[in-house]
Structure formats: C-alpha cells, structure tokens
Coordinates of C-alpha atoms in Angstrom, one line a residue:
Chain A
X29 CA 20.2 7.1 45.4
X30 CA 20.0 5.0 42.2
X31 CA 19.1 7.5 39.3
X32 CA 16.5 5.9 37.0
X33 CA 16.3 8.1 34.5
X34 CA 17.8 8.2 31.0
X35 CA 20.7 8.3 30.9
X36 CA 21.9 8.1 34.3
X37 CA 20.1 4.6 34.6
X38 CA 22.4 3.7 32.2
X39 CA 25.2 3.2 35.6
X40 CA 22.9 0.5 37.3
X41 CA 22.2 -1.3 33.8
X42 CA 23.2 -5.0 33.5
X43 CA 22.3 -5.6 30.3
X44 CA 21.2 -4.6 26.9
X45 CA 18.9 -5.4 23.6
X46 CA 19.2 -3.9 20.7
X47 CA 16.7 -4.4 17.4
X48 CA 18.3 -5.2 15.0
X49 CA 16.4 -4.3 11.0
X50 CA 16.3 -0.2 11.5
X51 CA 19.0 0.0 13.8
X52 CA 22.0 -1.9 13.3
X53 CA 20.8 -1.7 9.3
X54 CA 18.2 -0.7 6.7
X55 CA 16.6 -3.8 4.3
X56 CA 17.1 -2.8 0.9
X57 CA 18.6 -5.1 -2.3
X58 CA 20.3 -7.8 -1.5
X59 CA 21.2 -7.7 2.0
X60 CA 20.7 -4.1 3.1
X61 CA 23.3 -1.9 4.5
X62 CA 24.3 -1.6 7.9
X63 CA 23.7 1.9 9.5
X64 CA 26.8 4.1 10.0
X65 CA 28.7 3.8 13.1
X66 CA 26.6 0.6 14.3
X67 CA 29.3 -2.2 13.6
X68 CA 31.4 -0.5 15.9
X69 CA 28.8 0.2 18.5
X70 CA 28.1 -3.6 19.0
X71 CA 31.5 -4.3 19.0
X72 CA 32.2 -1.9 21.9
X73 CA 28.6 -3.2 23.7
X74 CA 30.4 -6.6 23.3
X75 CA 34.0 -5.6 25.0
X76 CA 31.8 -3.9 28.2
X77 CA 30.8 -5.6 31.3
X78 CA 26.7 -5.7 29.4
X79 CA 25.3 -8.7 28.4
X80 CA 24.2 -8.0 25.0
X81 CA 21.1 -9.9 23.5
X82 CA 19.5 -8.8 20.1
X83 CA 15.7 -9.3 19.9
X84 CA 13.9 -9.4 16.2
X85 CA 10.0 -9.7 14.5
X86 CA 11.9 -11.6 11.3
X87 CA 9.7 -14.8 10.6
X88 CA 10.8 -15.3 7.1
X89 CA 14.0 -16.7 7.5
X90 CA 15.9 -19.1 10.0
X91 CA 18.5 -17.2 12.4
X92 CA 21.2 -18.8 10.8
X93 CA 20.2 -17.4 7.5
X94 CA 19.3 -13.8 9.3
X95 CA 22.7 -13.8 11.5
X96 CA 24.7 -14.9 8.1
X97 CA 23.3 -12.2 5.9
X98 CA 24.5 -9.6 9.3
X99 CA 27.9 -11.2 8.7
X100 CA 28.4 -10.4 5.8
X101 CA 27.3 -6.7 6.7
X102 CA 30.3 -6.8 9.4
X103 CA 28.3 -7.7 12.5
X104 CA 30.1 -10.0 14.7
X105 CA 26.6 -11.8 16.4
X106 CA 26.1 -15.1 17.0
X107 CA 22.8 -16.9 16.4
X108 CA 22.4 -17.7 20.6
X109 CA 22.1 -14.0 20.9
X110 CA 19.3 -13.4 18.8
X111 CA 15.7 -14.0 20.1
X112 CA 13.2 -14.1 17.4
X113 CA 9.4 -15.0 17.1
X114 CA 10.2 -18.5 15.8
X115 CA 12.3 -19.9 18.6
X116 CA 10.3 -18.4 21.0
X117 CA 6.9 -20.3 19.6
X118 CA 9.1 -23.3 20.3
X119 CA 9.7 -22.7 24.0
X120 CA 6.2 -22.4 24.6
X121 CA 5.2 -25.1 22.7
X122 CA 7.4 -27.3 24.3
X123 CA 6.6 -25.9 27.6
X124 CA 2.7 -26.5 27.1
X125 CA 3.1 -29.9 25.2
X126 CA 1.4 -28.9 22.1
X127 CA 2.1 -30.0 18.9
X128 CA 1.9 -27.3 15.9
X129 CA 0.4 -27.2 12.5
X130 CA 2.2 -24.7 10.7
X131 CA 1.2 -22.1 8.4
X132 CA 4.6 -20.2 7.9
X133 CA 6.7 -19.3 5.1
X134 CA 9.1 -22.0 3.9
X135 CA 12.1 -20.0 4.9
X136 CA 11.6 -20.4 8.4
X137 CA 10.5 -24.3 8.2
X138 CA 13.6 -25.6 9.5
X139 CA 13.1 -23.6 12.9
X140 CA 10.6 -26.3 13.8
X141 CA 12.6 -29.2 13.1
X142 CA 12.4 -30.4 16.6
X143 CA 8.7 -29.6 17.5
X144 CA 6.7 -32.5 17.2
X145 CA 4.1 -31.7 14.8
X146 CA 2.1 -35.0 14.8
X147 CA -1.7 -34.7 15.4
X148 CA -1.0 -31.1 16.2
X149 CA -3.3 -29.3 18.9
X150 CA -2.3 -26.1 18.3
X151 CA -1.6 -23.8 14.9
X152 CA 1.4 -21.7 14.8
X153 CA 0.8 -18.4 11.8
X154 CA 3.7 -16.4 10.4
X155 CA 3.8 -14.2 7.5
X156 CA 3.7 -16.7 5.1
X157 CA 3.1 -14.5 1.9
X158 CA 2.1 -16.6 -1.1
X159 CA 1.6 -19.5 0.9
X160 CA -1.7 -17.5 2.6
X161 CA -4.0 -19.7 0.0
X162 CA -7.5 -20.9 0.7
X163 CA -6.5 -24.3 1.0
X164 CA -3.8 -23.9 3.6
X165 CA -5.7 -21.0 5.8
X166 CA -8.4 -23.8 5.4
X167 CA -5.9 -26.5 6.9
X168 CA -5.4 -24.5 9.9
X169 CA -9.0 -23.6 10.4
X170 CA -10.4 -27.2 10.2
X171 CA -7.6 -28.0 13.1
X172 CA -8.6 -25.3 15.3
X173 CA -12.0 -26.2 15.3
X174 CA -11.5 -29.7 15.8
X175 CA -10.2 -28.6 19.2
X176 CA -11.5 -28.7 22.1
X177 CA -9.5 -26.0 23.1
X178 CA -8.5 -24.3 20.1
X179 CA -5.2 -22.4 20.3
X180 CA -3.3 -20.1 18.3
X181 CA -0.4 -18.4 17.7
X182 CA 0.7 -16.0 16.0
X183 CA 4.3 -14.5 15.0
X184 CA 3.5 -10.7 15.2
X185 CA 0.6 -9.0 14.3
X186 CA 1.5 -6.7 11.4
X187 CA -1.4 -5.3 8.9
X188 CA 1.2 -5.0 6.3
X189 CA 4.4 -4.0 5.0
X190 CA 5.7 -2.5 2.0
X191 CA 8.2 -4.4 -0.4
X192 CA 10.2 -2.9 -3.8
X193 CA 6.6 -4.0 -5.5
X194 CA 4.3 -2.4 -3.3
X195 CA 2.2 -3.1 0.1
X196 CA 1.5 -7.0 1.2
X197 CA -0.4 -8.2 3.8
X198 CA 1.1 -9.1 6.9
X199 CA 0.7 -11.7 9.2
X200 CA -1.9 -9.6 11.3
X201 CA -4.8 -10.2 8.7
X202 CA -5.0 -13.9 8.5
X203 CA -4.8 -14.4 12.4
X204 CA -7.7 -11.7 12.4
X205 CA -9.3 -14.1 9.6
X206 CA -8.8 -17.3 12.2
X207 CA -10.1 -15.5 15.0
X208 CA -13.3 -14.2 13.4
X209 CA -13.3 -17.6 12.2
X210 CA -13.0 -20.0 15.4
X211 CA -14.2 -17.0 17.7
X212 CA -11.0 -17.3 19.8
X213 CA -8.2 -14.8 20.5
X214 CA -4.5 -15.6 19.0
X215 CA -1.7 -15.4 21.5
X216 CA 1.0 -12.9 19.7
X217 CA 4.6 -14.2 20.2
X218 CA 7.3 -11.5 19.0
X219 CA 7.1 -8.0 19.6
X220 CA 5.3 -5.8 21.6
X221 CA 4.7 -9.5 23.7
X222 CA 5.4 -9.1 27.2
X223 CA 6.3 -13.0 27.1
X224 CA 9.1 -12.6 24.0
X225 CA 10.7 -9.5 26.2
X226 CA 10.4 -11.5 29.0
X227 CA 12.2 -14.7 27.7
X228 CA 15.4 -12.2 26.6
X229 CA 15.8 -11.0 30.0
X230 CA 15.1 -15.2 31.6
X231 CA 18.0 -15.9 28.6
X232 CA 20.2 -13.2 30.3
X233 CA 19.5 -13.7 34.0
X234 CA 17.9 -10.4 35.0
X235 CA 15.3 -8.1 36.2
X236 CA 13.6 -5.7 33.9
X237 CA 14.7 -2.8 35.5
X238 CA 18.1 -3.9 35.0
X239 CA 18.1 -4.3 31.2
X240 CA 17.4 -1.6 28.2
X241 CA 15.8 -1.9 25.2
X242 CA 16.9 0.0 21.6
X243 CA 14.6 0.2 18.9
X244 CA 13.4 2.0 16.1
X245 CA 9.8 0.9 16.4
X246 CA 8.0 3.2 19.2
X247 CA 5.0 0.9 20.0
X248 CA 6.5 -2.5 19.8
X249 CA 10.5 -1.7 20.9
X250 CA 10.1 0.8 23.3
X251 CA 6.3 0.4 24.1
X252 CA 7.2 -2.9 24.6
X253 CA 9.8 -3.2 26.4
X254 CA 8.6 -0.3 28.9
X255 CA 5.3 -2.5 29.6
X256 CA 7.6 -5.2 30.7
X257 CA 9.6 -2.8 32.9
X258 CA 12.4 -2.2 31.1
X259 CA 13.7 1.2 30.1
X260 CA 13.2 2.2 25.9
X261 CA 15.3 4.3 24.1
X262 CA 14.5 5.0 20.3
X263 CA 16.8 5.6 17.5
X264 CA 16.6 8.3 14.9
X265 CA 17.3 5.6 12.3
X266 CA 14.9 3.3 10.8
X267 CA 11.3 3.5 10.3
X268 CA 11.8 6.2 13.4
X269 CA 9.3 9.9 12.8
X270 CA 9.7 12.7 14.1
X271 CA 5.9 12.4 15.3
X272 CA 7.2 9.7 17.2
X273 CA 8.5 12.3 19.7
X274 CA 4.8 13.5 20.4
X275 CA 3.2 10.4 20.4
X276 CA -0.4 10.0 22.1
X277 CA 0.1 6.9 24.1
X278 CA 4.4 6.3 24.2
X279 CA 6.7 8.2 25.5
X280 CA 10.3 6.8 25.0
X281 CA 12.8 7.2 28.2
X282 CA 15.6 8.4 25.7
X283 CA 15.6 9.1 22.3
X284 CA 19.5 9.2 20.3
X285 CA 20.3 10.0 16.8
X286 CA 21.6 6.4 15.9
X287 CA 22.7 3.2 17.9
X288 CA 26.5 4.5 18.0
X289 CA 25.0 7.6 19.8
X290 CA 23.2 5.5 22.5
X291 CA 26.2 3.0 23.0
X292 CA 28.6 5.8 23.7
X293 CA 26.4 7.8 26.2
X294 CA 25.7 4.7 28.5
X295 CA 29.3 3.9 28.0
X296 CA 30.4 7.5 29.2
X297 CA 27.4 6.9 32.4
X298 CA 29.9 3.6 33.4
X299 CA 33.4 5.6 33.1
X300 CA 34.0 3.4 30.5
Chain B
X4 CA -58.3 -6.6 18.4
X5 CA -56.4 -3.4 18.6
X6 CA -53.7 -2.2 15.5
X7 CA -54.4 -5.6 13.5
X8 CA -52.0 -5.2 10.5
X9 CA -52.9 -4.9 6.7
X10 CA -50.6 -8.2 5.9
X11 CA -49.1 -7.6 2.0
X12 CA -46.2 -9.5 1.5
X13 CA -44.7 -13.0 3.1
X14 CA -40.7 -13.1 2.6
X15 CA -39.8 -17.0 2.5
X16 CA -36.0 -18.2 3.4
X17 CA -35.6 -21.2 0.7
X18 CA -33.3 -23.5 2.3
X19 CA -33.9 -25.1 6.0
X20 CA -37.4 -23.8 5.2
X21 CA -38.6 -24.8 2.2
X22 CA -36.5 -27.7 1.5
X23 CA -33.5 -29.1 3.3
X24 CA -30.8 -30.1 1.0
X25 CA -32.5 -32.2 -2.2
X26 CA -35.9 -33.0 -0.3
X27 CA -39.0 -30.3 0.5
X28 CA -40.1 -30.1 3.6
X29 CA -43.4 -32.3 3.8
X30 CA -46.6 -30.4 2.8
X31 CA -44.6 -26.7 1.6
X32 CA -45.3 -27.2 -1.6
X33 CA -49.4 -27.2 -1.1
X34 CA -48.7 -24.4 1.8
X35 CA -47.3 -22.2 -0.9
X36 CA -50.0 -23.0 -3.0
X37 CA -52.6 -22.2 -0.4
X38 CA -50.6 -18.7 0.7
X39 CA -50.7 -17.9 -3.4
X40 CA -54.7 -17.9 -3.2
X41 CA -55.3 -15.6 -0.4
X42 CA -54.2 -11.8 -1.6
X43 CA -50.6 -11.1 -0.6
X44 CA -47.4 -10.9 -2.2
X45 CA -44.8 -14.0 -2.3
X46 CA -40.7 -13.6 -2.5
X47 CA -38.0 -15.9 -1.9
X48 CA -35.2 -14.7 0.1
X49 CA -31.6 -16.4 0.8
X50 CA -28.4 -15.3 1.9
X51 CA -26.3 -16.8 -1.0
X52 CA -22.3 -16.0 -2.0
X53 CA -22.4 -18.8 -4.8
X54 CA -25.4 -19.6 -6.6
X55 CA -27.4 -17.4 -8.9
X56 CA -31.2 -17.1 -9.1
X57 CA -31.2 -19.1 -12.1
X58 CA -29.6 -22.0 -10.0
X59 CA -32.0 -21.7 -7.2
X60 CA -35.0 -21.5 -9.6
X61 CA -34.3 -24.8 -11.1
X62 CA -33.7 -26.1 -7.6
X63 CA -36.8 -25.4 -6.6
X64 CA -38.8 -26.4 -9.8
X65 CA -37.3 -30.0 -9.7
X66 CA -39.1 -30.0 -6.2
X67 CA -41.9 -28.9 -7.5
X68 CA -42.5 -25.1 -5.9
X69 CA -44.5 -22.7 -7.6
X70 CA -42.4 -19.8 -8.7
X71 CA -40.6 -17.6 -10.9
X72 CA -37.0 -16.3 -11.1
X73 CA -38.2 -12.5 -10.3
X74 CA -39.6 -13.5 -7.3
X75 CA -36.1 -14.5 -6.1
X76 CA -34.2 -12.0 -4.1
X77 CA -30.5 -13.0 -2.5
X78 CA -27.8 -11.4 -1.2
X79 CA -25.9 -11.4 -4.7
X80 CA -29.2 -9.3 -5.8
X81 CA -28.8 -7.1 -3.3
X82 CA -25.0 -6.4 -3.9
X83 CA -26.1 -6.1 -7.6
X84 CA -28.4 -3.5 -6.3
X85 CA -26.2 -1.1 -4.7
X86 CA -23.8 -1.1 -7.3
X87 CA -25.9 0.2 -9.1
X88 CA -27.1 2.6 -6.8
X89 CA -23.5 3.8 -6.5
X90 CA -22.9 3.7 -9.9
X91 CA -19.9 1.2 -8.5
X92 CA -17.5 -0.9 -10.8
X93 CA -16.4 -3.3 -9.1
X94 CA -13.9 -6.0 -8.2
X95 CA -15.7 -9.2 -8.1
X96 CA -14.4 -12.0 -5.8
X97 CA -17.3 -13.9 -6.0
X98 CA -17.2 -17.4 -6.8
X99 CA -17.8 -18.4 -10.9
X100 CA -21.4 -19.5 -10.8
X101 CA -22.4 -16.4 -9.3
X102 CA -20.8 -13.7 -12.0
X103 CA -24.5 -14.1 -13.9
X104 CA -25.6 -12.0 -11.6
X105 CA -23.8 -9.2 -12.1
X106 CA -24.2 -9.4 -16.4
X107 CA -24.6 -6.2 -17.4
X108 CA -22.5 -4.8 -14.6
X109 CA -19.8 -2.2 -15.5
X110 CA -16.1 -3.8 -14.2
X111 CA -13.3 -2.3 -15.9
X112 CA -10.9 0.0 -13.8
X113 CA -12.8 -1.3 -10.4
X114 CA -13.0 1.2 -8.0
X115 CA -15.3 -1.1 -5.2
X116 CA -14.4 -4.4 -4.0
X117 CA -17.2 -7.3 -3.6
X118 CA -16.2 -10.3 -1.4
X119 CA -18.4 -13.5 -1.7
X120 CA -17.1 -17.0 -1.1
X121 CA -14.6 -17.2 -3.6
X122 CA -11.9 -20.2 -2.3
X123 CA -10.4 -19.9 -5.8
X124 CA -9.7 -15.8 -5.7
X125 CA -8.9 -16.3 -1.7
X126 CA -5.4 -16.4 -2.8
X127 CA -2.2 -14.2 -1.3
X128 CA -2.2 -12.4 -5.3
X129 CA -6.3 -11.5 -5.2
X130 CA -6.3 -10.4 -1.5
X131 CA -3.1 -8.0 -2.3
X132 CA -5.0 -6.6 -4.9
X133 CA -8.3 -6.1 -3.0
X134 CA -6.2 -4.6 -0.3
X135 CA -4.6 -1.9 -2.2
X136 CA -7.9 -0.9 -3.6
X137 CA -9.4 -0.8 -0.4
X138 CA -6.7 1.5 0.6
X139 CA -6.8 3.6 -2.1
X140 CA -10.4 4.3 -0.9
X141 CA -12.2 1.8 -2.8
X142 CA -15.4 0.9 -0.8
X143 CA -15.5 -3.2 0.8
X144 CA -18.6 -5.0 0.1
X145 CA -19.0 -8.3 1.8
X146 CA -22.1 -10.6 -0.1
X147 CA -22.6 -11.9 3.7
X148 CA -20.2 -12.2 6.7
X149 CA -20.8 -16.1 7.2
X150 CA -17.8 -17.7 9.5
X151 CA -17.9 -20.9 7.9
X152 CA -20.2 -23.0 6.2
X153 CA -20.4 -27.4 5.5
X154 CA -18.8 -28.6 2.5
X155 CA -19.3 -32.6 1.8
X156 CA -15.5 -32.9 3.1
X157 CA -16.3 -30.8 5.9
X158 CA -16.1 -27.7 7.8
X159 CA -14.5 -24.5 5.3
X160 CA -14.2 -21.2 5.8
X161 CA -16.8 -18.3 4.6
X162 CA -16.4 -15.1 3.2
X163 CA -16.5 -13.3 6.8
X164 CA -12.7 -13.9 7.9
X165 CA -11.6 -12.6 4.6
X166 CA -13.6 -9.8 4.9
X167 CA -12.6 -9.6 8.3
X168 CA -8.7 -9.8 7.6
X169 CA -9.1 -7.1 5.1
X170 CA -11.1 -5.1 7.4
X171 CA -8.0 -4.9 9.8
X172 CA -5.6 -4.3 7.0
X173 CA -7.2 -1.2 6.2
X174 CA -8.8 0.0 9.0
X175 CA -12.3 0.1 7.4
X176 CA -15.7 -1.0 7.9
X177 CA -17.1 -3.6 5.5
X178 CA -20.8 -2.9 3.9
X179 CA -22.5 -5.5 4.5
X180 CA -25.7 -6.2 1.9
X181 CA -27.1 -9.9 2.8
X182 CA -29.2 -11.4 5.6
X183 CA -29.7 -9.8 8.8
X184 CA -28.6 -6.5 7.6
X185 CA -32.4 -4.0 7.4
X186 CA -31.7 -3.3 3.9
X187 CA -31.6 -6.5 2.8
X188 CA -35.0 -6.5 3.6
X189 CA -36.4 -3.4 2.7
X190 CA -34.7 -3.8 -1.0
X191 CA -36.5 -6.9 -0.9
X192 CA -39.4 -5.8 -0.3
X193 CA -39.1 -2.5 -2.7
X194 CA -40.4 -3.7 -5.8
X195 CA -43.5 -5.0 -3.9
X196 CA -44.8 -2.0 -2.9
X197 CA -44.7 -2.5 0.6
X198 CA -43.7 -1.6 3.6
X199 CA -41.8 -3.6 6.6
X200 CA -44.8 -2.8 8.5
X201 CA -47.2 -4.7 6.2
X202 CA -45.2 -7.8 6.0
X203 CA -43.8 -11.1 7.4
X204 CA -40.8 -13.3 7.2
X205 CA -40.4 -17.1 7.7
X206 CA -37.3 -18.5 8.4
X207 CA -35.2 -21.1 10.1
X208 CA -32.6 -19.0 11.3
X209 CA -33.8 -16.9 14.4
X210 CA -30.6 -14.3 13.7
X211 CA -30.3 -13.6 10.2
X212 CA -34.0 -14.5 9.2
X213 CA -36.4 -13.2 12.3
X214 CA -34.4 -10.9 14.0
X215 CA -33.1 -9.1 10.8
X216 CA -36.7 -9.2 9.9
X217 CA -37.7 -7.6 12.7
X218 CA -35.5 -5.2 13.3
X219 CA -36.2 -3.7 9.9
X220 CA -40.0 -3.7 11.0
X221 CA -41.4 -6.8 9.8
X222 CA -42.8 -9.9 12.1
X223 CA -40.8 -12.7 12.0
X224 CA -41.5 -16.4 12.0
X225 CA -39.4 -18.9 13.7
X226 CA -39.7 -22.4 11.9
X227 CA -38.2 -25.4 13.5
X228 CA -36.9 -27.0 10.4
X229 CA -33.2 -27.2 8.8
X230 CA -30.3 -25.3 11.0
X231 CA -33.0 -24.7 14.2
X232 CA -32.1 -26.0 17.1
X233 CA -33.8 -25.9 20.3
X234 CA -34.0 -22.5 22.4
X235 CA -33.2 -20.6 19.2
X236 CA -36.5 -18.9 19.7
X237 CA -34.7 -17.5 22.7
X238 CA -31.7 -15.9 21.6
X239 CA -33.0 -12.7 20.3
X240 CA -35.0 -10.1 21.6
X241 CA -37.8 -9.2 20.9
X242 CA -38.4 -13.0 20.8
X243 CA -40.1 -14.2 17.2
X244 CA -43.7 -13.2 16.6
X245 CA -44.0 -16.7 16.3
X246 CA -42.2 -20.1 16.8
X247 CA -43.9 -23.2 14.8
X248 CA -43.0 -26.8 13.8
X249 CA -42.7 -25.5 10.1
X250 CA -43.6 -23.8 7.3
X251 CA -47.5 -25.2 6.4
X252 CA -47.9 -24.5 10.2
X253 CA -46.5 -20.8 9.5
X254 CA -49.1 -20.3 6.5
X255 CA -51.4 -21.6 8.3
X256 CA -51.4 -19.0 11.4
X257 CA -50.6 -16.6 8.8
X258 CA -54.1 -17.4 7.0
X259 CA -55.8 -17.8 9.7
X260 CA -54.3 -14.9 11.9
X261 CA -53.0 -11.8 9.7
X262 CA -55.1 -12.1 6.8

C-alpha cells in the first residue's frame, strides 16, 4: 500500500518545489544570505532521481537578475527552473491572445519583451511601488473600462510588506482599487494560484500527488500547493511562526526545522 | 387625508438638478423663488471632494439662483463637521481648492486621515503615509466613495478605489460622511431645526439623493434631469415618493401637495 503521509510519501514522490526567499535565504542588504545547510540541500535534490523546480512571488526583478543574485549566494539554479508570477502572466496571455498594458515595476519590464502589447485588451498589475501614481493607475483604469470584457491580472495579492524604511503597500491594494473601480474581479497569477502550481507540475510532467511543495509561507506555499493536490511541508526558516503550527484553516503535511532537514528525510524515505 | 406631514425644510442637490454643467435647468430659478415665499426652509446639498462652498456659491449666482453660502451644505462640510466632533487633526488628501474648507482646522501631528479626490496626493509617497497612520489606528475618512467620475479628457478615477485599496491594506472600515450615508442628511438638516420627518429632498440621483434621503426618514424626489436615466425610479426600494420631469414640477407638487 502506497503510504501518503509525510514522510513516507516522500518514497512515491517524483518531484519537488522548493520557495525560494525564506527558505533557501533571508533578503536583507545587498543580496541576503543564504540559509545554513540550504546550498547543499539543493545540490543533493539535484544529484537524486527528483525533478527539482523552484517556484517564487518575486515581481520586481527579471529571473535572470533574481537567479544571478542566488549565484552569487552559492546556489547552482538555472533560470528554466524557476517559475515566477511574470513568466507565468505570459503563458496565459499568450494562451488567451490578449495583449497587456502593464503597470509593473521597471525591474521586471524586460519579462514582457515578447508579449505584444499593442492596443492591449487586458492589464497586467505588479508591485510597482513608486510607479503606483494617479496617472498610471488611471492608464490602466481608462483601458479596463474601455473593454468590453475587462480583464485583469494581478501578480500576487499582498496588502504589504515591510522594507529597511518601514511598511509599503503591496500589489494587493491597487488591484483592490481596479476592482472597486471597474466592478470586476482580478485573476491572481503567483502564489496561492492553483493555475501557477499547476503550470510547475505541466513544466515537470506530473500529477499533483506525485510532487511536494516546501515553503515558508503557510497560506500561500503549503495552502497552496495542498489545494492543488500536492503535499506541503513548511520550514522553520523564514517568515515561518510558531502559531503557524496551530493555524485555524492550514494544516501543513510536515513541518522541518530548515530545507536541509526536509531534503535529508525524503532522501533517507528513497534509500538514498 | 390620514398622517399629512408638517413639511419644514426642502434639501436641493445643485448639479443635474438645478443646473447641468454651465446652464440652469429651464424655469428653476423662478421655482426657487416661488418655494422661498411659502414657509419652509431651503438648503443646497452636493456630494463634492473638490470644490468649496465659496466656488459653488459663485456658480450658482452667475446663474442667477437665489442663495447664500450658509445655506450650502456638502460632503467637505460634513467631513469638516465630524472633525470637529472628534476633536480629529487630520491628514488632508483632499484636492487644493477644497482646503478652504477646513481653515481653522487643527492639522499638525494628524492622527485621522481624510480622503477626497486628490489625483495630485494619489501618489505611492502620500498613500504610504496614509497607510501607516491608518495602521497605527488613525481613523479613514472618505469625503464620498465615488468609483469614477468625467473629466473633459475622459473617464478618471474617484476617491472610492483609494479608499478602497487602503481599506484592504489595513483591514478597516472607511467612515463614510457624503451622500447617501443618513448622517449626511441629518447634519444637514441640524441647524434647521428639523427633523427627517418634516422634510424633503430633490434630486437626480435615485441612490445617493432619494434613497439616502429616505432611508434617513425624509421623502425623496426623483427628478429626471442631469445623470437620470430611465427606470432609475426603479432601482431602489421603497421606490421615490415621487418621480417628476424636474425641479419646477417637484416645487410645484411640493406647494401644492405638502404644504
């Protein structure tokens, strides 16, 4: 009989995603620092038989930018592993045939490259911080309702987040603004999104219940993932709580002091 | 004729009622005129994030209404009130042309935030500092929650999604002071001596005008002039007390029929 339960699901696993800012390392100054014992726990996720994806909210900065800055950290990842609201936006705009105006922070501009954003039908929101003006929330208004069908997207839907200068608003407050706005509902790409889990495990080739999710964020990692059918294991690292273990409404199937813990207890499950 | 009302005060909405846009609306200014003769108290209601009284006055002269600037009572007027009710100072993101509204108010160390329509303090900077205000416990006072309103160049947004937006930042509840909120009406309607039972609105929206009215106790007058369009009448409940062609036809059944 084929145990599903943490950790003996870990045998009948075929593949793995791992967040990556709280688990494989902390933002701070400059680039952050990587969480002890996490550089070798990719490596050794890399040398099994799992596929290994790595699945991120970041909308700030291209992949390239994101998976350089890891480098330099001492993670060996490459960019086609790492799913992120931006690309994803892409695949279904591409998919649907629609054509984005973009409100999204410079950083993250040259995602889009190859959308076709002329006469858009659609608007695409990301945290775009100082670029949230009246004018340019106005820009994406007067598109949506000069739709017949207005859509939008939105990358996340954080209230806020805190910086070294104190709490900013986050990409959740302005799609709120266009909703109330245009009297529509946003579509959330990114995390807790059934449809971003749901492209990783497409990208990889596999079922949910074959694949496991590791995060630091209860609701939108583990939540998330277990929505989608997935199993959710959460890390003591990160922006993890202790009242995370006693939460109302998620339950996590595992829960492991750090990433190095996890990688080495479904390592042990395989006879690795 | 069973429970006939003592009628004391008519509450007018200005624009879509009295005028639309630089023009009166044929035969109000004689209709006011008339309604001033017969015994009951007159005052000029609006839902306004931008222009003060004094603005609306000299509106309203140049088309030659009858009235003074107390008579005048907007939404800024009722923010201004519950400031000072709440002895509030507050954060003003209101647009310039309104501040003269609030001379006299108290704003150093804010410790309330009031959102009008504002597109120049709409910025990432002023809704930061709104938010952290709001968060430190800082009431949110919204002028009005309008979606969106006409500009020449088109279609903008209204104070409503920022209030909105900031409502979902912090988890709160916005107070809101303008048009339909009861309130509104009954601070309107304060100085006149008055109750909402002895009193009657006109108005061209069915929602914020006669159904606010309403619900706060007054009868409410539909008038099918500036944003009405057809059916209006029908989309609230209790429907309007009455629905006429405009406002000399509302003085009219008010002379004839409350009076």
């Amino acid at each position: 009989m084929v145990d599903m339960s943490w950790p003996g699901c870990a045998k009948s696993l075929k593949g793995v995603i791992l967040d990556m800012c709280g688990v494989l390392y902390d933002s701070g100054d400059g680039d952050g620092v990587a969480i002890p014992g996490s550089i070798e726990a990719v490596r050794k996720l890399k040398s099994s038989d799992l596929q290994l994806r790595f699945c991120t909210n970041e909308t700030q900065a291209t992949r390239e930018k994101f998976v350089a800055k890891l480098g330099r950290l001492g993670f060996d990842i490459s960019v086609s592993e790492v799913f992120s609201p931006a690309p994803a936006a892409i695949a279904v705009l591409k998919e649907r045939g629609l054509r984005p105006h973009l409100l999204v922070y410079d950083g993250v501009l040259p995602e889009f490259d190859s959308v076709d954003k002329a006469n858009p039908n659609c608007v695409v929101i990301g945290d775009a911080a100082e670029k949230f003006s009246y004018q340019n929330l106005n820009e994406a208004f007067r598109v949506l309702v000069g739709l017949d069908k207005p859509v939008l997207f939105s990358l996340g839907q954080g209230r806020y987040y805190k910086e070294t200068d104190g709490l900013k608003l986050d990409v959740g407050v302005y799609m709120k603004a266009l909703e109330y706005a245009c009297d529509l509902k946003a579509e959330v790409i990114g995390k807790p999104s059934p449809m971003f889990f749901q492209s990783v495990l497409t990208d990889m080739g596999l079922q949910p219940h074959e694949a496991l999710m590791i995060g630091d964020d209860l609701v939108n990692d583990v939540g998330g993932a277990q929505n989608c059918g997935m199993k959710g294991v959460q890390v003591r690292t990160g922006k993890y709580r202790l009242s995370d273990e006693n939460h109302p409404t998620v339950t996590a199937d595992g829960t492991v002091d750090n990433l190095a813990q996890a990688v080495d207890v479904i390592l042990n499950q395989r006879g690795h | 004729m069973a429970g006939r009302r003592v009628l004391k005060a008519v509450l007018i909405d200005l624009s879509g009622t009295l005028h639309i846009e630089d023009t009166a609306v044929p035969g109000a200014q004689d209709a006011l005129n008339r309604l001033r003769q017969a015994s009951v108290a007159v005052k000029f209601v609006t839902n306004t994030t931008k222009e003060s009284k004094r603005i609306l006055l000299e509106r309203l002269q140049r088309l030659n209404f009858d009235l003074q600037e107390k008579e005048i009572f907007t939404s800024l007027s009722a923010a201004r009130s519950l400031l000072e009710q709440k002895e509030h100072r507050p954060l003003l993101l209101v647009d310039d042309s309104a501040l003269e509204d609030f001379t006299g108010i108290d704003t150093s160390e804010p410790n309330a935030v009031v959102v009008g329509l504002a597109p120049d303090h709409f910025n990432y900077k002023a809704l930061n500092k709104a938010f952290r205000m709001i968060l430190d416990g800082a009431p949110l006072i919204a002028i009005h929650k309008a979606r969106y309103y006409k500009r020449k160049d088109g279609l903008a947004l209204g104070p409503g999604p920022f209030v909105t937006g900031l409502e979902y930042a912090t988890d709160c509840k916005a107070i809101v002071v303008g048009k339909p909120e009861k309130t509104f009406f009954t601070q309107a309607l304060s100085d006149l001596g008055c109750s909402p039972s002895e009193a009657v609105m006109i108005g061209d929206d069915a929602r914020d005008d006669v159904g606010g009215a309403q619900n706060a106790g007054m009868l409410g007058i539909l008038v099918k002039t500036g944003k009405y369009r057809e059916g209006d009448e029908n989309k609230i409940s209790p429907p309007p007390h009455l629905t006429c062609d405009s406002f000399p036809d509302a003085v009219e059944h008010i002379l004839k029929n409350l009076l």
